[in-house]
Amino acid sequence: MMRDTKQVPAFDLTVTRPDILGAEFLGEGTNFALFSDHATKVELCLFDDSGEHELHRVELPDMEGGVWFGYLPGIGPGQVYGYRVHGPYDPEQGHRFNPNKLLLDPYARELRGQIKWDDALHGYQVGEDDLTFDTRDSAAFMPKAVVVDAKFDWDTDRAIRTPWQSTMIYESHVKGLTQLHPGVPEADRGTFRGLGSDAVIEHLHRIGATAIELLPIHAFANDRFLVERGLSNYWGYSTLSFFAPHAPYLKSGQIREVKEAIRKLHKAGIEVILDVVYNHTAEGNELGQTMSFRGIDNASYYLLSPDNPRHGFDTTGTGNTLNVAHPMVLRMVMDSLRYWVEAMHVDGFRFDLASTLGREAQGFERDGSFFNAIRQDPILSSAKLIAEPWDIGEGGYQVGGYRWPFREWNDKFRDDTRAFWRRDPGLLPAMAERLSGSPVQFNHSHRPATSSVNFVAAHDGFTLWDTVSFNDKHNDANGEENRDGHDHNLSDNLGAEGATDDPGVIAARVRRVRAMLATVMLSQGVPMILAGDDLGNTQDGNNNAYCQDNAISWLEWDKAREDILTAVQALAAFRKDVPLSQSRFGASPEDAQDRQPAFLWLHPRGGTMEEGDWQDAELRCLGLHQATPGGPNLLIVINAGEDAEFALPEGEWTLRIDTSAEQVEQDRSVTGTLTVPWQTVMALVAAGTPQAQTEGE
């Protein structure tokens, strides 16, 4: 839409609406609305197309319920804008208004420009305490919002809604997945165009992934302390905007690229899940920058210390905590989620530090306002919802503490699986829990057996290959003298620290990796694989690569290990073919009900596990006999110890998976006794689908 940049625009008070927050193009003009409960005046600043020159500054003419709003005729898509918000500068009461600071609209759909780190971005005088007031204009150093046109031809695109029982998640990074992929056009690498490429989709199909879970794509800040060290915020857990995508992931800078990638992935049958960070923002603590929420209404948008509102209440370890208990902040989060589902066709979300989102006056509440709002929402309750069920605050560890329809990342699965295959003693009872969907954590409140998201590696920590290649973290490239990153890696280098040419060590690593991946794929629950673990990808022992936007984090496709890749392919095909995953938790054969799997735990000597067997700390071999309603009887055998003989239940069995074999996928009949090699998982299907044995048979 053409704009007269010389004439001061005039608001049309007959059209203006307070109920549409953000900048909404209505066909002939744009409605602007911003929530600030404690402001005394809000100014809308209009910029030229470059975002470098402020053309006009006009006061929003009306306010209702803390929403400042106005409709400008003739203003349309492409208009660059920001806000200046007036109000009390009284940090000791939690108020940090400073109209000298240009502020980003929390509802911005698209951004123009990047943060240029400068002391002028602070509301106070850097070098003095935060009670001082800084008068420098920050506009030259701030990215600006852009009015967008929401029109897009989605063709026949609809939500896929893959059942949880059939879901396999591939946790990925837009840039890391595509930057070195030889099949992605070089100009498209690192962007959504690369993500939607035929080469990426072909790989997802090969490994059986039904959903790709993307590390944060919301616009985020490259923190100043990282930039000054020559690093960057690669992971993206420092949100600047909850509506706009991260501009460097857009080849053209336009949000339609995100829609095009999602449309193409959907046509390929692949769902898109976003890792979202609604627990904190990029502004840090009270000594951080004033770029958006802090200057719009610090006391509303952030949790502040009840004893001293000058300071934030930090349960995230990042300096601030978003105040989702506030109705208008909650609305912003809900509007953001609905926007990504309705306008962008996203299929689900993984909530970073989800426990923070459930914090009420008395601490974490599983029935808190945020969770209840999502559960009753007709749009969001039908999306895939995954919680990272912890934060660093008191009572923040809540694995198993969420209600349906949430699923949860299960770090107990990760830790027990790593420790078991490392041959730590006494872990058979724990592994029985993990194989059966972690019922102690999740079999309550009518939750399904798909509540646990099972994984052995994620973006945070060692890759799976590094778990079998390093005893210690090697984070020197992060510039923190290897002090960052946790030390609880439950890893084992199998005889050599890092890369080696020793064929025996390499063979042992491959075997253990295959066994751990098989444990993920053959357990009840929802399997998740970290992108690159199917290739044998390494980060050279860096278990905290959040700041490594380089070859440390990018997947090296030319070094992919075919012996691991084919194993994942076979495991995914088996899981789909059986089908293995069930919506109901298993029970003993005598207690199983209709449509409920019957589980029987078997000792290698034959027969069921007895009480004393579970207490045998040196026993590392176990079988799970699973009678699946409407499907074949299954037998999953795990052996983290030496070669073992396993007495099969009566009848003929077909060995389908053997992770110790060169070709994991098998198809041979076995009866009587099965030889289970060291560090191996085997999956068998009973011929004729006999009923599970009961104890004493």
XYZ file of C-alpha atoms in Angstrom:
697
model
C 0.000 0.000 0.000
C 1.417 3.398 -0.986
C 2.069 5.745 1.896
C 2.515 9.506 1.991
C 5.591 9.870 4.163
C 5.317 13.643 4.440
C 1.807 14.083 5.765
C 1.270 13.292 9.438
C -1.233 10.403 9.522
C -4.538 10.993 11.290
C -6.459 8.366 13.276
C -9.995 7.401 12.361
C -11.799 7.059 15.673
C -14.885 5.533 14.061
C -13.044 2.359 13.033
C -10.529 1.865 15.821
C -10.764 -1.343 17.914
C -9.269 -2.206 21.323
C -9.997 -5.937 21.040
C -7.375 -6.684 18.349
C -3.920 -6.416 19.882
C -0.882 -5.750 17.733
C -0.894 -4.193 14.271
C -3.767 -5.660 12.246
C -4.210 -4.683 8.596
C -7.967 -4.428 7.993
C -7.991 -3.841 4.241
C -7.871 -0.044 4.046
C -5.707 0.717 7.043
C -4.132 -0.738 10.150
C -5.406 -0.953 13.714
C -2.683 -0.555 16.356
C -3.252 -1.705 19.941
C -0.854 -2.180 22.856
C -1.526 -3.248 26.447
C 0.099 -1.232 29.228
C -1.778 -0.973 32.508
C 0.512 1.607 34.121
C 1.385 3.847 31.141
C 0.283 7.472 30.941
C 0.768 7.831 27.159
C 1.734 5.625 24.221
C 3.320 6.958 21.035
C 3.366 5.059 17.749
C 6.541 5.668 15.734
C 6.435 5.127 11.952
C 9.695 4.503 10.088
C 10.826 4.353 6.483
C 11.207 0.985 4.781
C 14.777 0.561 6.009
C 13.721 1.067 9.618
C 16.515 3.598 10.053
C 14.601 6.876 9.852
C 11.661 7.802 12.066
C 9.133 9.640 9.904
C 6.256 10.298 12.295
C 5.457 10.020 15.978
C 1.745 10.003 16.832
C -0.007 9.428 20.128
C -2.455 6.528 20.269
C -5.749 8.366 20.780
C -7.727 6.058 23.018
C -7.411 3.646 25.938
C -9.742 1.077 27.473
C -8.816 -1.420 30.155
C -5.138 -0.636 29.779
C -5.233 -1.199 26.005
C -4.015 1.837 24.024
C -5.293 1.820 20.454
C -5.955 3.666 17.231
C -6.759 3.007 13.549
C -4.653 4.651 10.832
C -6.189 4.740 7.331
C -3.746 4.267 4.477
C -1.222 2.350 6.567
C -0.732 -1.181 5.284
C 1.631 -4.145 4.886
C 5.291 -3.245 4.845
C 4.950 -0.327 7.268
C 7.801 -0.345 9.800
C 6.940 0.816 13.305
C 7.744 0.807 17.030
C 6.445 2.331 20.274
C 7.520 4.812 22.911
C 5.676 4.423 26.197
C 5.400 7.130 28.859
C 4.844 6.498 32.547
C 6.596 6.595 35.919
C 10.272 5.710 36.146
C 10.226 4.247 39.644
C 12.276 1.009 39.728
C 11.691 0.492 43.439
C 7.981 0.139 42.636
C 8.685 -1.992 39.566
C 8.075 0.752 36.974
C 10.725 1.374 34.299
C 9.035 3.557 31.688
C 11.451 5.524 29.507
C 10.081 7.071 26.269
C 13.624 7.575 25.004
C 13.694 3.842 24.315
C 12.041 2.550 21.170
C 10.064 -0.576 22.025
C 9.151 -3.605 19.967
C 5.470 -4.496 19.702
C 4.941 -7.804 21.591
C 2.529 -8.806 18.799
C 4.927 -8.008 15.917
C 4.541 -10.576 13.102
C 7.708 -9.649 11.225
C 10.872 -7.737 12.148
C 13.118 -5.403 10.215
C 16.751 -5.108 11.276
C 18.817 -6.657 14.053
C 19.811 -5.612 17.565
C 22.943 -3.458 17.566
C 24.327 -3.714 21.062
C 24.829 -0.313 22.638
C 24.486 1.137 26.130
C 21.631 3.303 24.822
C 19.423 0.189 24.881
C 19.391 0.384 28.685
C 16.777 2.428 30.505
C 19.320 3.429 33.127
C 22.853 4.842 32.840
C 25.208 1.909 32.385
C 28.005 2.155 34.916
C 25.616 3.604 37.459
C 22.913 1.727 39.349
C 19.536 0.941 37.783
C 17.806 3.766 39.672
C 19.383 6.283 37.257
C 17.614 7.399 34.069
C 19.149 7.309 30.583
C 17.991 9.909 28.025
C 19.654 8.534 24.884
C 17.433 7.484 21.978
C 17.723 3.735 21.343
C 15.911 3.629 17.991
C 19.081 3.303 15.902
C 20.000 0.104 17.735
C 16.603 -1.632 17.776
C 14.899 -3.948 15.301
C 11.441 -2.699 14.355
C 8.084 -4.355 13.758
C 6.536 -4.616 10.307
C 2.837 -4.617 9.424
C 2.119 -7.812 7.472
C -0.495 -9.101 5.088
C -1.772 -12.417 6.453
C -3.055 -13.661 3.076
C -1.542 -16.980 1.967
C -2.739 -19.739 -0.315
C -2.673 -22.820 1.888
C -4.229 -24.821 -0.924
C -5.819 -27.856 0.756
C -3.453 -27.895 3.735
C -5.028 -29.299 6.889
C -3.715 -30.469 10.246
C -2.358 -34.009 9.958
C -3.172 -35.066 13.533
C -0.941 -38.147 13.579
C -2.030 -40.266 16.578
C 0.434 -40.203 19.450
C 0.823 -43.985 19.154
C 2.176 -43.483 15.628
C 4.286 -40.390 16.330
C 8.069 -40.302 16.076
C 9.709 -36.934 16.787
C 12.950 -35.664 15.227
C 14.337 -32.771 17.314
C 16.052 -30.410 14.913
C 17.524 -26.957 14.364
C 16.578 -25.039 11.209
C 20.164 -24.048 10.479
C 22.017 -27.003 11.964
C 19.945 -29.498 9.981
C 20.408 -27.811 6.617
C 23.655 -25.816 6.673
C 25.921 -28.643 5.485
C 23.380 -30.814 3.692
C 24.711 -31.469 0.167
C 21.191 -32.014 -1.156
C 19.961 -28.580 -0.044
C 20.656 -25.732 -2.516
C 23.479 -23.666 -1.076
C 21.451 -20.455 -1.160
C 18.684 -22.107 0.880
C 20.830 -23.604 3.615
C 20.158 -22.367 7.134
C 16.653 -21.201 6.228
C 13.072 -22.437 6.128
C 13.440 -22.969 2.402
C 16.158 -25.467 3.189
C 13.999 -27.054 5.870
C 11.226 -27.665 3.341
C 13.605 -29.025 0.718
C 13.153 -32.395 -0.949
C 16.436 -33.597 0.553
C 15.331 -32.972 4.143
C 11.911 -34.507 3.559
C 13.492 -37.567 1.956
C 15.626 -38.105 5.068
C 12.678 -37.699 7.422
C 10.797 -40.315 5.431
C 13.758 -42.672 5.459
C 14.070 -42.713 9.250
C 10.301 -42.859 9.802
C 9.950 -39.456 11.473
C 6.356 -38.244 11.567
C 7.067 -34.899 13.254
C 9.939 -32.454 13.258
C 10.381 -30.518 16.503
C 12.241 -27.271 15.858
C 14.430 -25.490 18.381
C 13.159 -21.926 18.899
C 12.215 -20.118 15.700
C 10.599 -17.141 17.449
C 12.716 -14.038 16.946
C 15.480 -14.110 19.538
C 18.429 -12.030 20.659
C 22.078 -12.816 20.204
C 23.062 -11.865 23.736
C 25.600 -9.094 24.072
C 28.056 -11.097 26.161
C 28.139 -13.745 23.427
C 28.552 -11.283 20.566
C 31.448 -9.633 22.375
C 33.138 -13.043 22.595
C 32.622 -13.731 18.914
C 29.836 -16.244 19.631
C 26.071 -16.250 19.143
C 22.868 -17.546 20.679
C 22.655 -20.563 18.373
C 19.874 -22.429 20.193
C 17.596 -19.382 20.419
C 16.326 -19.593 24.007
C 16.240 -15.808 24.410
C 12.922 -14.702 22.955
C 12.501 -11.196 21.599
C 9.094 -11.710 19.953
C 6.492 -14.451 20.428
C 4.856 -13.893 17.016
C 7.658 -13.068 14.569
C 9.978 -15.755 13.184
C 13.731 -15.327 13.543
C 14.709 -13.173 10.564
C 18.020 -14.938 9.720
C 16.019 -18.124 9.058
C 14.138 -16.303 6.278
C 15.948 -16.035 2.943
C 13.727 -13.161 1.799
C 12.944 -11.831 5.263
C 9.238 -12.538 4.737
C 7.136 -14.834 6.917
C 5.579 -16.558 3.911
C 8.725 -18.735 3.797
C 7.689 -20.333 7.087
C 4.237 -21.063 5.696
C 5.690 -22.498 2.491
C 7.952 -24.878 4.436
C 5.113 -26.029 6.696
C 2.821 -26.553 3.705
C 5.445 -28.689 1.999
C 6.180 -30.736 5.126
C 2.464 -31.319 5.602
C 2.107 -32.548 2.043
C 4.827 -35.059 2.922
C 2.859 -36.180 5.997
C 5.215 -34.557 8.513
C 3.946 -32.485 11.435
C 5.756 -29.374 12.689
C 6.212 -28.837 16.426
C 7.776 -25.648 17.782
C 9.972 -25.427 20.860
C 8.582 -22.271 22.480
C 9.988 -20.116 25.282
C 7.152 -18.371 27.105
C 8.855 -18.503 30.491
C 11.260 -15.591 29.995
C 12.422 -13.002 27.449
C 15.685 -11.588 26.095
C 15.613 -8.538 28.384
C 17.353 -10.231 31.322
C 17.197 -8.961 34.891
C 16.805 -5.379 36.085
C 20.281 -4.612 34.713
C 19.294 -5.813 31.255
C 18.078 -3.898 28.239
C 14.784 -2.082 27.718
C 13.650 -3.366 24.316
C 9.991 -4.315 24.736
C 8.111 -5.641 27.779
C 10.253 -3.838 30.380
C 9.509 -0.459 28.841
C 5.885 -1.222 27.980
C 4.876 -2.240 31.509
C 7.526 -4.000 33.591
C 5.206 -4.545 36.561
C 2.592 -6.330 34.432
C 4.670 -8.444 32.072
C 7.242 -9.781 34.559
C 7.103 -11.542 37.908
C 8.687 -9.186 40.423
C 9.954 -9.855 43.900
C 7.084 -9.304 46.357
C 9.576 -7.965 48.895
C 11.384 -5.634 46.515
C 9.756 -5.012 43.104
C 12.975 -3.433 41.883
C 14.179 -7.005 41.298
C 12.664 -9.741 39.194
C 11.573 -13.139 40.502
C 13.774 -15.505 38.501
C 12.820 -19.198 38.263
C 14.403 -19.682 34.841
C 18.054 -18.821 35.469
C 17.895 -16.150 32.771
C 17.180 -13.073 34.872
C 13.437 -12.695 34.430
C 10.204 -14.677 34.490
C 7.196 -13.855 32.345
C 4.116 -13.191 34.477
C 1.654 -15.551 32.774
C -0.605 -15.341 35.830
C -1.521 -11.817 34.673
C -4.650 -12.086 32.482
C -3.338 -9.858 29.700
C 0.072 -11.548 29.641
C -1.712 -14.885 29.571
C -3.812 -13.583 26.707
C -0.667 -12.605 24.809
C 0.746 -16.111 25.192
C -2.555 -17.709 24.178
C -2.872 -15.335 21.210
C 0.651 -16.290 20.161
C -0.075 -20.014 20.364
C -3.326 -19.663 18.441
C -1.596 -17.522 15.826
C 0.989 -20.207 15.152
C -1.726 -22.863 14.894
C -4.334 -20.922 12.923
C -2.284 -18.543 10.764
C 0.927 -20.583 10.421
C -0.567 -24.123 10.565
C 1.861 -25.376 13.221
C 0.850 -28.759 14.689
C 2.094 -28.493 18.258
C 4.460 -27.054 20.837
C 7.149 -28.137 23.240
C 7.108 -25.730 26.201
C 10.557 -24.822 27.490
C 10.753 -24.856 31.312
C 7.024 -25.499 31.456
C 6.963 -25.553 35.264
C 7.475 -21.789 35.207
C 4.241 -21.427 33.243
C 2.394 -23.182 36.067
C 3.716 -20.998 38.869
C 0.989 -19.364 40.924
C 1.130 -17.601 44.294
C 1.629 -20.922 46.118
C 4.192 -22.314 43.658
C 3.710 -24.793 40.815
C 0.053 -25.631 40.135
C -0.818 -28.372 37.664
C -4.233 -26.707 37.426
C -2.796 -23.221 37.094
C -4.380 -20.593 34.877
C -2.047 -21.246 31.951
C -2.646 -24.996 31.803
C -6.374 -24.639 32.346
C -6.599 -22.021 29.618
C -4.962 -24.368 27.130
C -6.996 -27.401 28.181
C -10.302 -25.604 27.560
C -9.208 -23.902 24.353
C -10.862 -25.590 21.337
C -7.916 -24.728 19.061
C -4.944 -25.433 21.314
C -6.265 -28.493 23.137
C -6.266 -30.360 19.827
C -2.616 -29.525 19.076
C 0.305 -31.651 20.216
C 1.386 -30.278 23.616
C 4.700 -31.315 25.188
C 6.061 -30.020 28.496
C 9.675 -29.755 29.551
C 8.502 -30.541 33.092
C 10.985 -28.585 35.185
C 12.578 -25.231 35.960
C 15.224 -24.211 38.487
C 12.814 -22.791 41.063
C 11.713 -24.511 44.260
C 9.454 -27.459 43.470
C 10.134 -27.026 39.778
C 10.923 -30.661 38.936
C 7.524 -32.038 37.929
C 8.074 -35.088 35.700
C 4.687 -36.834 35.677
C 2.979 -33.818 37.241
C 1.015 -32.570 34.241
C -2.501 -33.341 33.119
C -3.779 -34.674 29.819
C -3.461 -33.678 26.977
C 0.133 -32.745 27.793
C 2.963 -35.153 27.083
C 6.285 -34.704 28.881
C 9.982 -34.988 28.189
C 11.088 -37.870 30.405
C 14.648 -37.368 31.637
C 14.275 -40.426 33.861
C 14.106 -42.459 30.662
C 17.271 -40.769 29.388
C 19.253 -41.267 32.577
C 18.193 -44.844 33.300
C 18.765 -45.919 29.708
C 22.231 -44.380 29.563
C 23.198 -45.879 32.906
C 21.823 -49.339 32.055
C 23.734 -49.602 28.788
C 26.818 -48.242 30.569
C 26.407 -51.436 32.619
C 25.694 -49.716 35.920
C 24.393 -52.366 38.372
C 20.873 -52.850 39.687
C 18.939 -51.094 36.927
C 16.632 -53.852 35.660
C 13.652 -52.586 37.713
C 14.171 -49.079 36.312
C 14.425 -50.389 32.761
C 11.202 -52.342 33.198
C 9.566 -49.020 34.089
C 10.990 -47.273 31.038
C 10.097 -50.050 28.589
C 6.505 -50.022 29.833
C 5.997 -46.248 29.511
C 7.099 -45.129 33.004
C 3.760 -45.931 34.701
C 4.963 -44.762 38.137
C 5.219 -41.260 36.702
C 2.374 -41.245 34.195
C -0.253 -43.909 34.944
C -2.610 -41.658 36.887
C -5.349 -39.078 36.285
C -6.540 -41.000 33.202
C -3.302 -40.277 31.366
C -2.470 -42.505 28.378
C 0.599 -44.690 27.894
C 1.826 -42.154 25.332
C 2.414 -39.516 28.034
C 6.179 -40.083 28.169
C 8.363 -38.608 25.436
C 11.297 -41.024 25.473
C 14.775 -39.889 24.504
C 18.430 -40.602 25.273
C 19.827 -37.345 23.902
C 18.490 -33.872 23.147
C 19.971 -30.544 22.103
C 21.059 -29.862 25.694
C 23.869 -32.251 26.604
C 25.989 -34.781 24.764
C 24.870 -36.101 21.424
C 24.300 -39.853 21.542
C 27.608 -40.557 19.795
C 29.413 -38.317 22.289
C 27.729 -40.247 25.109
C 29.731 -43.299 24.006
C 32.858 -41.309 23.070
C 33.624 -39.033 26.012
C 33.880 -39.481 29.751
C 34.097 -35.726 30.314
C 32.658 -32.604 28.713
C 34.903 -30.527 26.449
C 33.294 -27.078 26.299
C 36.444 -24.987 25.868
C 35.111 -23.353 22.685
C 32.372 -21.697 24.765
C 34.922 -19.413 26.403
C 34.001 -20.263 29.995
C 37.027 -22.420 30.811
C 34.899 -25.571 30.568
C 32.885 -24.540 33.649
C 29.561 -24.415 31.797
C 27.414 -27.444 31.033
C 26.523 -30.148 33.531
C 28.735 -33.033 34.631
C 25.986 -35.647 34.991
C 26.423 -37.104 31.527
C 26.192 -40.831 32.365
C 28.636 -41.372 29.512
C 31.371 -43.913 28.785
C 34.030 -43.495 26.117
C 34.499 -47.270 25.786
C 38.285 -47.047 25.901
C 39.305 -43.822 24.187
C 38.428 -40.195 24.888
C 36.997 -38.752 21.688
C 37.733 -39.740 18.124
C 39.743 -42.932 17.582
C 40.849 -45.266 14.789
C 40.616 -48.328 17.028
C 38.181 -50.654 15.205
C 37.240 -52.438 18.440
C 36.272 -49.201 20.178
C 34.326 -47.979 17.144
C 32.447 -51.291 16.871
C 31.546 -51.165 20.566
C 30.303 -47.587 20.210
C 28.109 -48.455 17.250
C 26.648 -51.429 19.084
C 25.816 -49.408 22.186
C 24.325 -46.542 20.175
C 22.117 -48.988 18.303
C 21.013 -50.589 21.576
C 20.083 -47.229 23.100
C 18.207 -46.124 19.987
C 16.371 -49.458 20.014
C 15.393 -48.871 23.632
C 13.842 -45.546 22.615
C 12.045 -47.007 19.630
C 10.763 -50.180 21.297
C 9.481 -48.680 24.559
C 5.926 -47.595 25.286
C 5.519 -43.863 24.895
C 6.550 -41.423 22.163
C 10.077 -41.799 20.749
C 12.181 -38.710 20.124
C 15.553 -38.752 18.362
C 17.950 -35.813 18.309
C 18.756 -34.833 14.733
C 22.147 -36.288 13.945
C 21.989 -39.167 16.401
C 20.757 -41.258 13.480
C 23.983 -40.289 11.676
C 26.464 -40.770 14.512
C 26.929 -36.998 14.770
C 29.469 -35.578 17.222
C 29.908 -32.161 18.853
C 33.475 -33.055 19.856
C 32.422 -33.524 23.461
C 30.696 -30.143 23.842
C 27.612 -30.760 25.986
C 26.436 -27.146 26.009
C 26.727 -25.996 22.395
C 24.138 -23.219 22.810
C 26.574 -20.611 21.463
C 28.210 -22.618 18.665
C 26.750 -21.548 15.328
C 29.416 -23.425 13.422
C 30.609 -26.913 12.496
C 30.470 -28.005 16.148
C 26.654 -27.915 15.980
C 25.885 -28.308 12.279
C 25.183 -31.849 11.123
C 28.004 -33.280 9.027
C 26.012 -35.271 6.502
C 29.100 -36.455 4.631
C 30.243 -38.313 7.766
C 26.950 -40.119 8.370
C 27.337 -43.666 9.727
C 25.247 -45.934 7.540
C 25.398 -48.692 10.178
C 23.456 -46.451 12.587
C 21.180 -44.903 9.974
C 19.963 -48.257 8.673
C 19.289 -49.392 12.247
C 17.009 -46.399 12.884
C 15.263 -47.076 9.603
C 14.632 -50.716 10.551
C 13.457 -49.845 14.062
C 11.006 -47.228 12.790
C 9.620 -49.659 10.225
C 9.192 -52.363 12.876
C 7.477 -49.995 15.313
C 5.044 -48.957 12.598
C 4.461 -52.470 11.287
C 3.626 -54.213 14.555
C 2.190 -51.664 15.836
C 4.117 -51.548 19.093
C 2.891 -48.420 20.870
C -0.398 -48.587 22.795
C -2.603 -45.901 24.300
C -3.228 -47.918 27.480
C -0.681 -49.001 30.029
C 0.093 -52.710 30.231
C -0.952 -54.970 33.096
C -0.212 -58.500 34.201
C -2.102 -61.097 32.122
C -4.537 -61.848 34.925
C -5.292 -58.141 35.471
C -5.428 -56.961 31.846
C -8.766 -55.606 30.640
C -10.233 -55.317 27.161
C -8.016 -53.287 24.800
C -5.235 -53.290 27.396
C -1.860 -54.931 26.669
C -0.805 -57.831 28.891
C 2.806 -57.533 30.066
C 4.929 -60.390 31.402
C 8.530 -59.928 32.532
C 10.761 -62.896 31.706
C 14.059 -64.120 33.158
C 16.748 -65.445 30.774
C 16.519 -68.885 32.443
C 12.862 -69.107 31.383
C 9.645 -68.217 33.184
C 8.676 -65.001 34.876
C 10.895 -62.730 36.939
C 10.576 -63.405 40.656
C 11.039 -60.975 43.530
C 14.611 -62.038 44.159
C 15.490 -61.664 40.483
C 14.620 -57.981 40.575
C 17.067 -57.540 43.462
C 19.954 -59.161 41.526
C 22.162 -56.131 40.893
C 24.317 -58.033 38.385
C 21.454 -59.237 36.207
C 21.473 -57.213 32.989
C 19.267 -59.271 30.704
C 15.464 -59.082 30.685
C 12.555 -59.955 28.433
C 9.190 -58.228 28.036
C 6.441 -60.472 26.640
C 3.659 -58.219 25.414
C 0.274 -59.486 24.293
C -1.188 -56.707 22.199
C -4.972 -56.574 21.663
C -5.626 -56.909 17.961
C -1.951 -57.395 17.139
C 0.822 -59.955 17.350
C 2.451 -61.027 20.596
C 5.830 -59.395 21.019
C 8.985 -60.221 22.904
C 11.542 -57.482 23.562
C 14.861 -58.737 24.987
C 17.531 -56.355 26.283
C 21.011 -57.438 27.326
C 23.555 -54.927 28.628
C 25.827 -57.691 29.965
C 27.899 -60.422 28.359
C 26.526 -62.905 25.826
C 23.525 -64.645 27.334
C 21.207 -67.569 26.586
C 17.532 -66.623 26.782
C 14.872 -69.330 27.102
C 12.020 -68.364 24.808
C 8.361 -68.858 25.751
C 6.816 -71.921 24.163
C 6.044 -71.723 20.471
C 7.663 -70.431 17.302
C 9.030 -66.926 17.172
C 10.275 -64.717 14.357
C 13.334 -62.620 15.132
C 12.670 -59.232 13.530
C 15.254 -56.922 15.120
C 18.826 -57.717 16.243
C 20.897 -54.609 16.988
C 24.139 -56.607 17.136
C 23.825 -57.829 13.541
C 25.327 -56.025 10.588
C 21.830 -55.800 9.167
C 19.575 -54.956 12.135
C 16.416 -56.037 10.334
C 16.013 -59.820 10.549
C 13.448 -62.369 9.466
C 14.297 -65.776 10.856
C 12.421 -68.301 12.943
C 13.689 -69.308 16.359
C 12.419 -71.676 19.048
C 13.694 -72.908 22.377
C 16.752 -70.878 23.364
C 17.928 -67.605 21.866
C 21.555 -66.458 22.040
C 21.574 -62.764 22.946
C 24.971 -61.133 22.293
C 26.428 -58.507 24.593
C 24.995 -54.967 24.387
C 22.053 -56.045 22.251
C 18.324 -55.479 21.866
C 16.211 -58.071 20.082
C 12.573 -57.873 19.049
C 10.585 -60.989 18.202
C 7.054 -61.624 16.994
C 5.194 -64.791 17.938
C 3.923 -66.955 15.111
C 0.165 -67.456 15.486
C -0.038 -64.730 18.161
C -0.261 -67.016 21.222
C -1.551 -65.580 24.480
C 0.980 -64.361 27.040
C 2.003 -66.978 29.559
C 0.837 -66.591 33.109
C 3.060 -67.277 36.063
C 3.526 -70.988 36.688
C 2.678 -72.118 33.148
